[in-house]
Short mmCIF file of C-alpha atoms and ligand atoms in Angstrom, two decimals:
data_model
loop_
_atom_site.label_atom_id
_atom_site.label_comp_id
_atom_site.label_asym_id
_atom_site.label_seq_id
_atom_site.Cartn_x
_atom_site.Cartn_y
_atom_site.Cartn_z
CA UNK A 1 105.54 109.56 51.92
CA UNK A 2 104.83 107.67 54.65
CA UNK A 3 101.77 107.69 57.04
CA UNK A 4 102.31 109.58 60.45
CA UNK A 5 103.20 107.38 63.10
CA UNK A 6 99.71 107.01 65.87
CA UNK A 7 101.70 109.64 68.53
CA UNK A 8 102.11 111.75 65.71
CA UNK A 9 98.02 112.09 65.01
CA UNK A 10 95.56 114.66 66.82
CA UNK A 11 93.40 113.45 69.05
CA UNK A 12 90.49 112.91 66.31
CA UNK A 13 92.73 111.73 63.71
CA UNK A 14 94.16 108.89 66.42
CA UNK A 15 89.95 107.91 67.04
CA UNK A 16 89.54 107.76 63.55
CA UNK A 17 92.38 105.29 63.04
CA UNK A 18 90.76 103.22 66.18
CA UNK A 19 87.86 103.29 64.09
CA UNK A 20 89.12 102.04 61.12
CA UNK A 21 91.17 99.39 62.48
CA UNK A 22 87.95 97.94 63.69
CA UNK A 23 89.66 98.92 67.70
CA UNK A 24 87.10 101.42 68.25
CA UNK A 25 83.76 101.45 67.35
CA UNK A 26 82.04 104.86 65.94
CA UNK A 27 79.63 104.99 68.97
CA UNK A 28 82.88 105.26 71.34
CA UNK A 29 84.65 107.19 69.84
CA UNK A 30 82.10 109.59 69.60
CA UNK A 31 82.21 109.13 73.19
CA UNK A 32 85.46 109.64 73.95
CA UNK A 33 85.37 112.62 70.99
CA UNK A 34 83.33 114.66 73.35
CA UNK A 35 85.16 114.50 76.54
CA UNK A 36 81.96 114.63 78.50
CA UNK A 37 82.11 115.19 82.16
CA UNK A 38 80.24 112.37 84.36
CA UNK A 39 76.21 113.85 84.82
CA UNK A 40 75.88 116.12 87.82
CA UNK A 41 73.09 112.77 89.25
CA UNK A 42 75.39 110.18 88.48
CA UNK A 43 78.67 112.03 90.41
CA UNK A 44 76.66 112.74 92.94
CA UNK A 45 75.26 109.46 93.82
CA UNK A 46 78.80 107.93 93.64
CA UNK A 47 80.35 110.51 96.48
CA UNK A 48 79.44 112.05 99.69
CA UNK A 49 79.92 116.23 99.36
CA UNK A 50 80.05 116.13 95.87
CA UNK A 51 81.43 119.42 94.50
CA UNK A 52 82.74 119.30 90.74
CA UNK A 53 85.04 116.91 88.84
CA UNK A 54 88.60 115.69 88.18
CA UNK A 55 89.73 114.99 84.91
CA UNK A 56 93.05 112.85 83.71
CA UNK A 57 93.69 111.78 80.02
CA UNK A 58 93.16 108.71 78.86
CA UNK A 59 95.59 107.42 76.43
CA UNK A 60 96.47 104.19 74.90
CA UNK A 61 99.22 101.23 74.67
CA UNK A 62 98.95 100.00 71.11
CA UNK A 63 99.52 96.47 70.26
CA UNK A 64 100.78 94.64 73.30
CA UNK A 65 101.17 91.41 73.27
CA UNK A 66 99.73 88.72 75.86
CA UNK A 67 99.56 85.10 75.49
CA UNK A 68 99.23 85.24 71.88
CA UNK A 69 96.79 87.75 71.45
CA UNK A 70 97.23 91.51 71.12
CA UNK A 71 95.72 94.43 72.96
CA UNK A 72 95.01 97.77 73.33
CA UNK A 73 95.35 98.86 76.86
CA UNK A 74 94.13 102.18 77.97
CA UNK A 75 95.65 104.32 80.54
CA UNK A 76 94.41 106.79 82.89
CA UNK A 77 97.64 108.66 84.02
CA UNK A 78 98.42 112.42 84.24
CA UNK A 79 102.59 111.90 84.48
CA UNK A 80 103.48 112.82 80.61
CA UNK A 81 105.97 110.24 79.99
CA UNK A 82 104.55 106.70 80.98
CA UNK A 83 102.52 106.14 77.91
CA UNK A 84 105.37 106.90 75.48
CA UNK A 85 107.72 104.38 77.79
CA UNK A 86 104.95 101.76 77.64
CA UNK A 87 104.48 101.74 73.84
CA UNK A 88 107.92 101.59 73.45
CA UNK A 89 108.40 98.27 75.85
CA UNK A 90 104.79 96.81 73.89
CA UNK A 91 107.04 97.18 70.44
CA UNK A 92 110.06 95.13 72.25
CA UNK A 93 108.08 92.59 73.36
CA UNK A 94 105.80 91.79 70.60
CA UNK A 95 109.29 91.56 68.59
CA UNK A 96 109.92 88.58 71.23
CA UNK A 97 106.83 86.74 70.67
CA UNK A 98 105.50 88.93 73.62
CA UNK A 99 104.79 88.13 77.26
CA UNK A 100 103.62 84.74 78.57
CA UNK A 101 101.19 84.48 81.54
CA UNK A 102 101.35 82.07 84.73
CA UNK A 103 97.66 81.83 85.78
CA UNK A 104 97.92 81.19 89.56
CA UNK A 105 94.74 81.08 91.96
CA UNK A 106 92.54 84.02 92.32
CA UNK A 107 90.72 83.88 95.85
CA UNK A 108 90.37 86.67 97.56
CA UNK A 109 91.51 86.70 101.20
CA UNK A 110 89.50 87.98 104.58
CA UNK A 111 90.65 88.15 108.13
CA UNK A 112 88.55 87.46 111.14
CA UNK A 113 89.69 88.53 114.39
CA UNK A 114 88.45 87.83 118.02
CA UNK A 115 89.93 88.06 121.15
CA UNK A 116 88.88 87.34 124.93
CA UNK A 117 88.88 83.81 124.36
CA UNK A 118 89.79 81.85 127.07
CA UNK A 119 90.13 78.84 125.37
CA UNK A 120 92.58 79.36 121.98
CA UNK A 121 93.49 76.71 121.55
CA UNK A 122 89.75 74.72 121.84
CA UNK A 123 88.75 77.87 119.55
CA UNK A 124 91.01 76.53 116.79
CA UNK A 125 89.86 73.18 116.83
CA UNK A 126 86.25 74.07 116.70
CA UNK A 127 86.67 76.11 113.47
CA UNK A 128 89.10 73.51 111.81
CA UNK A 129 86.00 70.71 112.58
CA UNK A 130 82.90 72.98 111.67
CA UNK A 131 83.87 74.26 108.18
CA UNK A 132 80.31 72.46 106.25
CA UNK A 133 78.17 74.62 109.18
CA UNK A 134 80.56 77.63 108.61
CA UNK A 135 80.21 77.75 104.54
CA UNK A 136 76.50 77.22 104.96
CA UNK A 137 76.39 80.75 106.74
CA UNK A 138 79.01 82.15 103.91
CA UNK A 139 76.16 81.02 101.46
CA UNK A 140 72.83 82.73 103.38
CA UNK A 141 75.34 85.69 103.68
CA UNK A 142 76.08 85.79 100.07
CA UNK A 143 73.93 83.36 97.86
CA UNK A 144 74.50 85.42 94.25
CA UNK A 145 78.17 84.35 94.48
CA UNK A 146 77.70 80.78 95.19
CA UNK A 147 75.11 80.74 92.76
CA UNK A 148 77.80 82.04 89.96
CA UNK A 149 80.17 79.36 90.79
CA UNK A 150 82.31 81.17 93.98
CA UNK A 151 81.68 82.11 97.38
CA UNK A 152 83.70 80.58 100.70
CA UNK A 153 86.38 78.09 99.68
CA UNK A 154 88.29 77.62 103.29
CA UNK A 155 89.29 78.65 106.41
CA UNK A 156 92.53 78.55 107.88
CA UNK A 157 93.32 79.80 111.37
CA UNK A 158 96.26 81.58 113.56
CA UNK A 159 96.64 82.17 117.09
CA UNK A 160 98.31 85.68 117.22
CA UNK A 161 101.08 86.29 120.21
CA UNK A 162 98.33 83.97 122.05
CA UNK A 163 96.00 86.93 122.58
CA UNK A 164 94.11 87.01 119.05
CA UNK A 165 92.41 84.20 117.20
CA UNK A 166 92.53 85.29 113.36
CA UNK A 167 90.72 83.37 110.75
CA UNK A 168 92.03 83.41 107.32
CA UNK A 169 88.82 83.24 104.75
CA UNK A 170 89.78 82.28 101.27
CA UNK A 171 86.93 83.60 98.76
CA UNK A 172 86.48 83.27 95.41
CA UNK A 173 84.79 86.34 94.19
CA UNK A 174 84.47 85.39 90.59
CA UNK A 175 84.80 88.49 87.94
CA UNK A 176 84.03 91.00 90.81
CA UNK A 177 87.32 92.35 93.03
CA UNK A 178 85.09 91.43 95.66
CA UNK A 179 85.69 93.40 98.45
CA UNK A 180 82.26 93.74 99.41
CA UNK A 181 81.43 90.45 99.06
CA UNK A 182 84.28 89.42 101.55
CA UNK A 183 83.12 91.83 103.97
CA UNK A 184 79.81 90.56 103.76
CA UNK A 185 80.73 87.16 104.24
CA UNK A 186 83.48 88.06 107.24
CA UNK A 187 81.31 89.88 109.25
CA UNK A 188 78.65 86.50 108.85
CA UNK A 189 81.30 84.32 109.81
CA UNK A 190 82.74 86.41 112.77
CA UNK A 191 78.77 86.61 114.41
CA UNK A 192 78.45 83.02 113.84
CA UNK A 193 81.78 82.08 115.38
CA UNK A 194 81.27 84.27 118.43
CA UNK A 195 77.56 82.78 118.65
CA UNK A 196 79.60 79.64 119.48
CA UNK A 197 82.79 80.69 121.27
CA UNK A 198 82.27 83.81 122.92
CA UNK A 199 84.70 86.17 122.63
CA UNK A 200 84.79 89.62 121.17
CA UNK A 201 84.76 90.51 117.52
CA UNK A 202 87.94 92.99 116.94
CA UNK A 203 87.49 93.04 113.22
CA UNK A 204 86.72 91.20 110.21
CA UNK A 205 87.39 92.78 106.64
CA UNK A 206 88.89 91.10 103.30
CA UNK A 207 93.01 92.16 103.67
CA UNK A 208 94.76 94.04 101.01
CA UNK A 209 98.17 91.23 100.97
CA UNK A 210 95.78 89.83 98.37
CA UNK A 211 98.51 87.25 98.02
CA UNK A 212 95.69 84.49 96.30
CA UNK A 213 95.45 86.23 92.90
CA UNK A 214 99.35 86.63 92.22
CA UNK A 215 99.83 87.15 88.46
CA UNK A 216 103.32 85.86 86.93
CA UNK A 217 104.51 87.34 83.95
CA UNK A 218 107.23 86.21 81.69
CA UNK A 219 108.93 87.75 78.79
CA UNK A 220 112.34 86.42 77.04
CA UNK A 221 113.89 89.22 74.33
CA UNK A 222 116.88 89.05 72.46
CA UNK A 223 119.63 91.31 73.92
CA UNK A 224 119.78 93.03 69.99
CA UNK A 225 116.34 93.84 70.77
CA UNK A 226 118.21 96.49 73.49
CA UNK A 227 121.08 98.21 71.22
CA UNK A 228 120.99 101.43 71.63
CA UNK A 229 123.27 104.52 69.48
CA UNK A 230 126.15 103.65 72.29
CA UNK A 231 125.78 100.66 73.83
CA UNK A 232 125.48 97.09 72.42
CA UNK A 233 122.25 95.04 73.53
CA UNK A 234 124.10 92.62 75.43
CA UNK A 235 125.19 95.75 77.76
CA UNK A 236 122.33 96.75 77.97
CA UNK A 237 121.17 93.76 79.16
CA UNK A 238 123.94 93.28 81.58
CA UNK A 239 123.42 96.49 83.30
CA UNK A 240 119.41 95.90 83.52
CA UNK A 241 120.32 92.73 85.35
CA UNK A 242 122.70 94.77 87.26
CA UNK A 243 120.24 97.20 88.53
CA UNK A 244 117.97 94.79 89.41
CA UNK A 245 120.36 93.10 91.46
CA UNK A 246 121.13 96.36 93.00
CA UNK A 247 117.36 97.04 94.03
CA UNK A 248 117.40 93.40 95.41
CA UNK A 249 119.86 94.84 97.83
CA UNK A 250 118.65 98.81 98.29
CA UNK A 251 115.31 99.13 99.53
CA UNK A 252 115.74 103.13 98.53
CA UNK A 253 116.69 101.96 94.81
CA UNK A 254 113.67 98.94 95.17
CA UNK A 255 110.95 101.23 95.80
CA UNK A 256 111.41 103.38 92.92
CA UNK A 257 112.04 100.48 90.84
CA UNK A 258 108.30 99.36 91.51
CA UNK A 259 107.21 102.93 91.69
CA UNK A 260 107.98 102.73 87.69
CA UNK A 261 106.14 99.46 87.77
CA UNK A 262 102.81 101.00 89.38
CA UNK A 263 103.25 103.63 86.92
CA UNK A 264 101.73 101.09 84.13
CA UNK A 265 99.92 99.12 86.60
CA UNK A 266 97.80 102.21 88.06
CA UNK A 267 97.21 103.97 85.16
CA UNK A 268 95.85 100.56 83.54
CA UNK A 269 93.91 99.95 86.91
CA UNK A 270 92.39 103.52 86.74
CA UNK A 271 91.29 103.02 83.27
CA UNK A 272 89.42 99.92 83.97
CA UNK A 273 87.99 101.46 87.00
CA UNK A 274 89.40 99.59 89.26
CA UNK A 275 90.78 100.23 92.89
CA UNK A 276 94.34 101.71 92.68
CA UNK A 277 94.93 102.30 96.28
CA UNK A 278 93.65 98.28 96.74
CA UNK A 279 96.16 97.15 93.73
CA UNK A 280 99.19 99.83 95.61
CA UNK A 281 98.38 98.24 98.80
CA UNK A 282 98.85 94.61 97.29
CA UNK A 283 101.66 95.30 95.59
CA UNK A 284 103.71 96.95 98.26
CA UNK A 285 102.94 94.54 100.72
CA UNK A 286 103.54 91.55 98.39
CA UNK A 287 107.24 93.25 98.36
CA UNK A 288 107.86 93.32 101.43
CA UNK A 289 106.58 89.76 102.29
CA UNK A 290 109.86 88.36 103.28
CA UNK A 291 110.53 91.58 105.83
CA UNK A 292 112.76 92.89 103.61
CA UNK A 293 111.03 94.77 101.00
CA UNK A 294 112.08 93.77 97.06
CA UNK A 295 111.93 94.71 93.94
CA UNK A 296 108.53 93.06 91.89
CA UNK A 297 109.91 91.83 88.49
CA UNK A 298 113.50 90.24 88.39
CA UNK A 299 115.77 90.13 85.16
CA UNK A 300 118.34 87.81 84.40
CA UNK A 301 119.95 85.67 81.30
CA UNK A 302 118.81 82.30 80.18
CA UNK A 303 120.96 79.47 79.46
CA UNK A 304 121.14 80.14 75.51
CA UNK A 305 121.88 84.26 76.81
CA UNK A 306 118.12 85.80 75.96
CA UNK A 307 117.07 88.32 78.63
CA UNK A 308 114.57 87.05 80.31
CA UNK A 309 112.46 89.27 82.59
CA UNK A 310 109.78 88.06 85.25
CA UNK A 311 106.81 89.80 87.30
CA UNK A 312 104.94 88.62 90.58
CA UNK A 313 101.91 90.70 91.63
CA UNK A 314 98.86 90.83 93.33
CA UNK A 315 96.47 91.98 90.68
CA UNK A 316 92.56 91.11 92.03
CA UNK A 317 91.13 93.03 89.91
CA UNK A 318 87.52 92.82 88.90
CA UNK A 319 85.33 93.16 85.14
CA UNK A 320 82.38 94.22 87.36
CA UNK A 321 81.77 95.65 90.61
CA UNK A 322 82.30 98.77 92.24
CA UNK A 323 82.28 101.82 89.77
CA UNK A 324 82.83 99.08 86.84
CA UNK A 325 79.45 99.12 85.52
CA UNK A 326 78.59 102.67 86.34
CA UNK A 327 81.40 105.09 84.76
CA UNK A 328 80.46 105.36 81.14
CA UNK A 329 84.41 105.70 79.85
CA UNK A 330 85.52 102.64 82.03
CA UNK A 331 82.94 100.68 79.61
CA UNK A 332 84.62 101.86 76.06
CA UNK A 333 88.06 100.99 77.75
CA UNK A 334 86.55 97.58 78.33
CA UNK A 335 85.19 97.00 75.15
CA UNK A 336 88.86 98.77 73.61
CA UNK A 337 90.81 95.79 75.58
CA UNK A 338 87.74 93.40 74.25
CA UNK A 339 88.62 91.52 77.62
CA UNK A 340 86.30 88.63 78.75
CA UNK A 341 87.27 87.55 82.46
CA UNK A 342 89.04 89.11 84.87
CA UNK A 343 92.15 86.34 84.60
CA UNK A 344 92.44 87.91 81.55
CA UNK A 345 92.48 91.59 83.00
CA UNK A 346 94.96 91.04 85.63
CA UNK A 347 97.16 88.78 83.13
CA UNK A 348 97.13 92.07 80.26
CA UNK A 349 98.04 94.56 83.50
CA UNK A 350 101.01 92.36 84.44
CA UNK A 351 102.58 92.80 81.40
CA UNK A 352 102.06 96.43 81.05
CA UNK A 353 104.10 96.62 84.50
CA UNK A 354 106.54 94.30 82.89
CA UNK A 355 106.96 96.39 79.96
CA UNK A 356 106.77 99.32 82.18
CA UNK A 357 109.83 98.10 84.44
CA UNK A 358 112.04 97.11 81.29
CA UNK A 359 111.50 100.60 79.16
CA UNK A 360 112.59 102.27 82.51
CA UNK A 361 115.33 100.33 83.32
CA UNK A 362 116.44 100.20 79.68
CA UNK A 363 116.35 103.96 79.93
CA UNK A 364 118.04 104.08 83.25
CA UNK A 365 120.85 102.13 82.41
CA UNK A 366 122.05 103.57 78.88
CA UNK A 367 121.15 107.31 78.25
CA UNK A 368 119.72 108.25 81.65
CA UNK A 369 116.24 108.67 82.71
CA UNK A 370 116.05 112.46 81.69
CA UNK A 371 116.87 112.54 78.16
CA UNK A 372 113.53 111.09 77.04
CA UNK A 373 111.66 112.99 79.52
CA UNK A 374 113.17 116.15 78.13
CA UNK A 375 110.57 116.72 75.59
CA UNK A 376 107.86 115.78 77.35
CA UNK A 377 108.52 118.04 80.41
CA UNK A 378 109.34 120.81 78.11
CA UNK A 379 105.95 120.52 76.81
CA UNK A 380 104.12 120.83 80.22
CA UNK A 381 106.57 123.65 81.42
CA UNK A 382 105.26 125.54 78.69
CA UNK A 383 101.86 124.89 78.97
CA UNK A 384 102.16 125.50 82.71
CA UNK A 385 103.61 128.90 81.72
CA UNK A 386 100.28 129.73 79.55
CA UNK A 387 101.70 128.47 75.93
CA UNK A 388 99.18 127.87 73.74
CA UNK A 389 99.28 125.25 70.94
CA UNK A 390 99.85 127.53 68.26
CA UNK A 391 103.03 129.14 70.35
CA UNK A 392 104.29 125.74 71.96
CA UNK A 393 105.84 124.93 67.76
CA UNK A 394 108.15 127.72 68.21
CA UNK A 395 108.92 127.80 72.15
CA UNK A 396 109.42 124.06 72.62
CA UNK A 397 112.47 123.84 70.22
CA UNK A 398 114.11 126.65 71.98
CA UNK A 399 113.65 125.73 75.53
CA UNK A 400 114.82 122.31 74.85
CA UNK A 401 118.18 124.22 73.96
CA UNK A 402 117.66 126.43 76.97
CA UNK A 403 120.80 125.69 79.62
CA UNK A 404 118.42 125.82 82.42
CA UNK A 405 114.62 124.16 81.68
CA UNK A 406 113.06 125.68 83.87
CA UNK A 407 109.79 128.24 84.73
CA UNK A 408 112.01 131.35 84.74
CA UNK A 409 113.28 130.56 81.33
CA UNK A 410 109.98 129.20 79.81
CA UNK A 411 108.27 132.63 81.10
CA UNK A 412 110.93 134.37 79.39
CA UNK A 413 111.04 132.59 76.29
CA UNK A 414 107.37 133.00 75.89
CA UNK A 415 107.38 136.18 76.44
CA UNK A 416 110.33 137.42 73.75
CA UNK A 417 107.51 135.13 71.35
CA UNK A 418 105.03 137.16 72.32
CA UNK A 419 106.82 140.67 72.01
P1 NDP B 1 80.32 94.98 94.47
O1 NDP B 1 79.89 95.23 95.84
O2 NDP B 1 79.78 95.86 93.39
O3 NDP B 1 80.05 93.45 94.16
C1 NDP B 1 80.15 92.91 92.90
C2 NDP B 1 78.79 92.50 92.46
O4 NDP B 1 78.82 92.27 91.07
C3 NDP B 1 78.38 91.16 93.09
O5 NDP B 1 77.77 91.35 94.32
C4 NDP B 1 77.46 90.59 92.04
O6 NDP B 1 76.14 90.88 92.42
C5 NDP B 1 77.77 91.36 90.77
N1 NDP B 1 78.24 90.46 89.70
C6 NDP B 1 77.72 90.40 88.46
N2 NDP B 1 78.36 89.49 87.72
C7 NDP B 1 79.30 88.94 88.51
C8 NDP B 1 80.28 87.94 88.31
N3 NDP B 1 80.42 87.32 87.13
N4 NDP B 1 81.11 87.63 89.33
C9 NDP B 1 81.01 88.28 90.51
N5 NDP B 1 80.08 89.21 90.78
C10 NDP B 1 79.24 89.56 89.78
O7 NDP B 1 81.89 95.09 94.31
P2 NDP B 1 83.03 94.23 94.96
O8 NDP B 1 82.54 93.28 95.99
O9 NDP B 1 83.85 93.70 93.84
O10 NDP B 1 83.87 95.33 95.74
C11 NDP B 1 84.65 96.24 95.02
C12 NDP B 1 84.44 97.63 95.57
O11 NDP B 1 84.69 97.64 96.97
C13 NDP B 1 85.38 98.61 94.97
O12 NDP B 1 84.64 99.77 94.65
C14 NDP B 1 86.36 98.92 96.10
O13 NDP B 1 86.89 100.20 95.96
C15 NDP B 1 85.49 98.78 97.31
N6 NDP B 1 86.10 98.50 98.60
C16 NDP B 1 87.43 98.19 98.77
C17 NDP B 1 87.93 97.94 100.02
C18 NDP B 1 89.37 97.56 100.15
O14 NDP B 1 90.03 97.31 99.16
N7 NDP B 1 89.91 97.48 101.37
C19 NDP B 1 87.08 97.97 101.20
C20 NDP B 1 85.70 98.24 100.91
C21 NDP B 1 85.24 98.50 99.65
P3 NDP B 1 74.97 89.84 92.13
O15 NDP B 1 75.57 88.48 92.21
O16 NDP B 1 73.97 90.14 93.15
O17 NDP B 1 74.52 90.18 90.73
#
């Protein structure tokens, strides 16, 4: 007989598999055994008008493949299908010798604004000749990150519809996302600046287009790798490209395309305690840099006819920082991905929203979105009816043969169990 597959496991059995893989080590999964809300001091701390907790599961991506080395990603996510979908694209890949990484820059980027300056275009010139005196107040601002290695790299600057003078402040915020750091470091610069010029400070803040840590992803698969019961993998692969070119075209058919991207993406970025409304606002304006708002991975057939899929995203994420070192599960799921820098971070969560994209469009294009979902929203319909685990063995086989899946026939069905 052989073993049960990992989805196939109970939530102990799957730790103790972790465990003896050497994934996991006893102390965390004891952890993560437990389920133990955050302490009432901790939560509280965090949060202004603290009132209680909100839980999602955490789950896991087995095996994916990056640049040679393999993975275990966790996710934070509450939508029951993602996980499933994202295991599914790690086992394609891996198959393909798995996904290659780009490293681009990582800086971080912060805007200064002032306006009431009478003199723009002086303004400009003074910043463009007074960088050394203008890094020296980045450093008293911020001396930790200068003294690991980052800080203010350079300053670029715009005159706005000749009204605003913007400075562009390119920061290297090391393993931290570093949002605080480039607000600390704006709000030096913009005193210092007006100190000189005059003006009036509108604003200075790091921006979310954090368009200087773009991660490129690259994965090339046999079309085989695609078959499916009814449709060869060169199909397949056809119609993926097909529907990508399609979303290059629809903005309505684009933005769900990425939505399935952030569904990977988020729920890795949640796990890792990272910012998702930072990473959502990066992404979607990355999208839409040309003014017409595009899909973020493209898919297309290489001169000896391998699918070949690609990624671009803004992905500043950080290792520490923010609720990084203070959420106790955020540290096993660090110590699961055994990930050293936060290059390496951002490359892993790239190609879970590669893998992400191609499961979904792999679905979408041969049996349909719904027919793997079936199962899985079967399962939380009956839950969400009151099933419990012992009843959802008989119910779920019979609602999934139900005409209508819905709560009116879940209720029902339950109910002629229960009679
Ligand atoms: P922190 O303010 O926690 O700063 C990170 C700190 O980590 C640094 O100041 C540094 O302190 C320490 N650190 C330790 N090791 C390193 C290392 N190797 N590299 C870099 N720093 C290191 O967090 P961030 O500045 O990263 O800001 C992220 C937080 O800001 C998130 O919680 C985010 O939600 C929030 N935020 C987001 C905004 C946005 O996206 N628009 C706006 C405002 C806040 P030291 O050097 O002193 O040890």
């Amino acid at each position: 007989m052989t073993s049960p597959k990992f989805y196939q496991l109970s939530k102990s059995e799957r730790l103790a598999r972790l465990v003896e893989a050497n994934q996991l080590s006893e102390k965390d999964a004891q952890f993560l055994a437990q389920s133990q809300p955050l302490a009432d001091e901790l939560a509280d701390s965090m949060i202004e008008n603290y009132i209680g907790q909100y839980h999602l599961p955490l789950g896991i991506v087995q095996d994916v493949m990056v640049a040679g080395k393999v993975y275990q990603v966790p996710m934070a996510i509450e939508e029951p299908s993602v996980i499933a979908a994202a295991n599914n694209a790690a086992k394609m890949m891996r198959l393909n010798g798995g996904v290659t990484i780009e490293s681009g820059q990582r800086v971080m980027f912060g805007e200064v604004v002032l306006t009431d300056l009478p003199q723009l275009a002086d303004a400009v010139k003074w910043v463009d000749n007074h960088f050394a005196i203008l890094q020296t107040v980045a450093q008293k601002a911020h001396p930790s990150i200068v003294k690991r290695g980052g800080g203010l790299q350079k300053i670029t600057t715009t005159i706005v519809e000749n009204r605003f003078l913007k400075l562009n402040l390119e920061i290297d915020t090391k393993a931290a996302m570093g949002a605080n750091i480039v607000n600390t470091i704006c709000e030096a610069i913009a005193h210092a600046v007006q100190a000189t010029l005059g003006g009036t400070i509108l604003l200075s803040v790091l921006t979310n287009a954090a368009f200087g840590s773009v991660v490129k992803a690259s994965v090339t698969l046999n079309p085989e790798t695609l078959a499916t019961a009814t449709l060869t993998g060169d199909a397949v692969a056809q119609r993926l490209i097909d529907a990508t070119q399609f979303a290059q075209l629809d903005v309505a058919r684009a933005a769900t395309h990425n939505k399935g991207i952030m569904n990977g993406i988020d729920a890795v970025i949640m796990a890792t305690g990272n910012d998702w409304r930072a990473i959502e606002a990066g992404a979607h304006s990355y999208a839409a840099r040309t003014g017409h708002y595009q899909p973020l991975t493209d898919w297309s057939w290489t001169s000896d006819h391998q699918l070949r899929g690609q990624i671009a995203v803004p992905l500043p994420v950080g290792i520490v920082g923010g609720s990084i070192g203070i959420l106790p599960t955020v540290q096993v799921a660090q110590r699961l991905m055994v990930i050293e820098t936060a290059e390496e971070l951002a490359g892993v969560i790239a190609a879970i929203g590669l893998g992400q994209n191609l499961a979904a469009l792999k679905a979408l294009v041969s049996d349909g979105i719904q027919k793997g979902h079936m199962a899985l929203q079967a399962k939380s319909l009956a839950i969400a009816v009151g099933a419990t685990a012992s009843e959802l063995t008989t119910l779920l086989p019979q609602l999934l043969k139900a005409p209508h899946l819905n709560t009116e026939t879940a209720t029902t069905l339950l109910s002629q169990i229960r009679a």
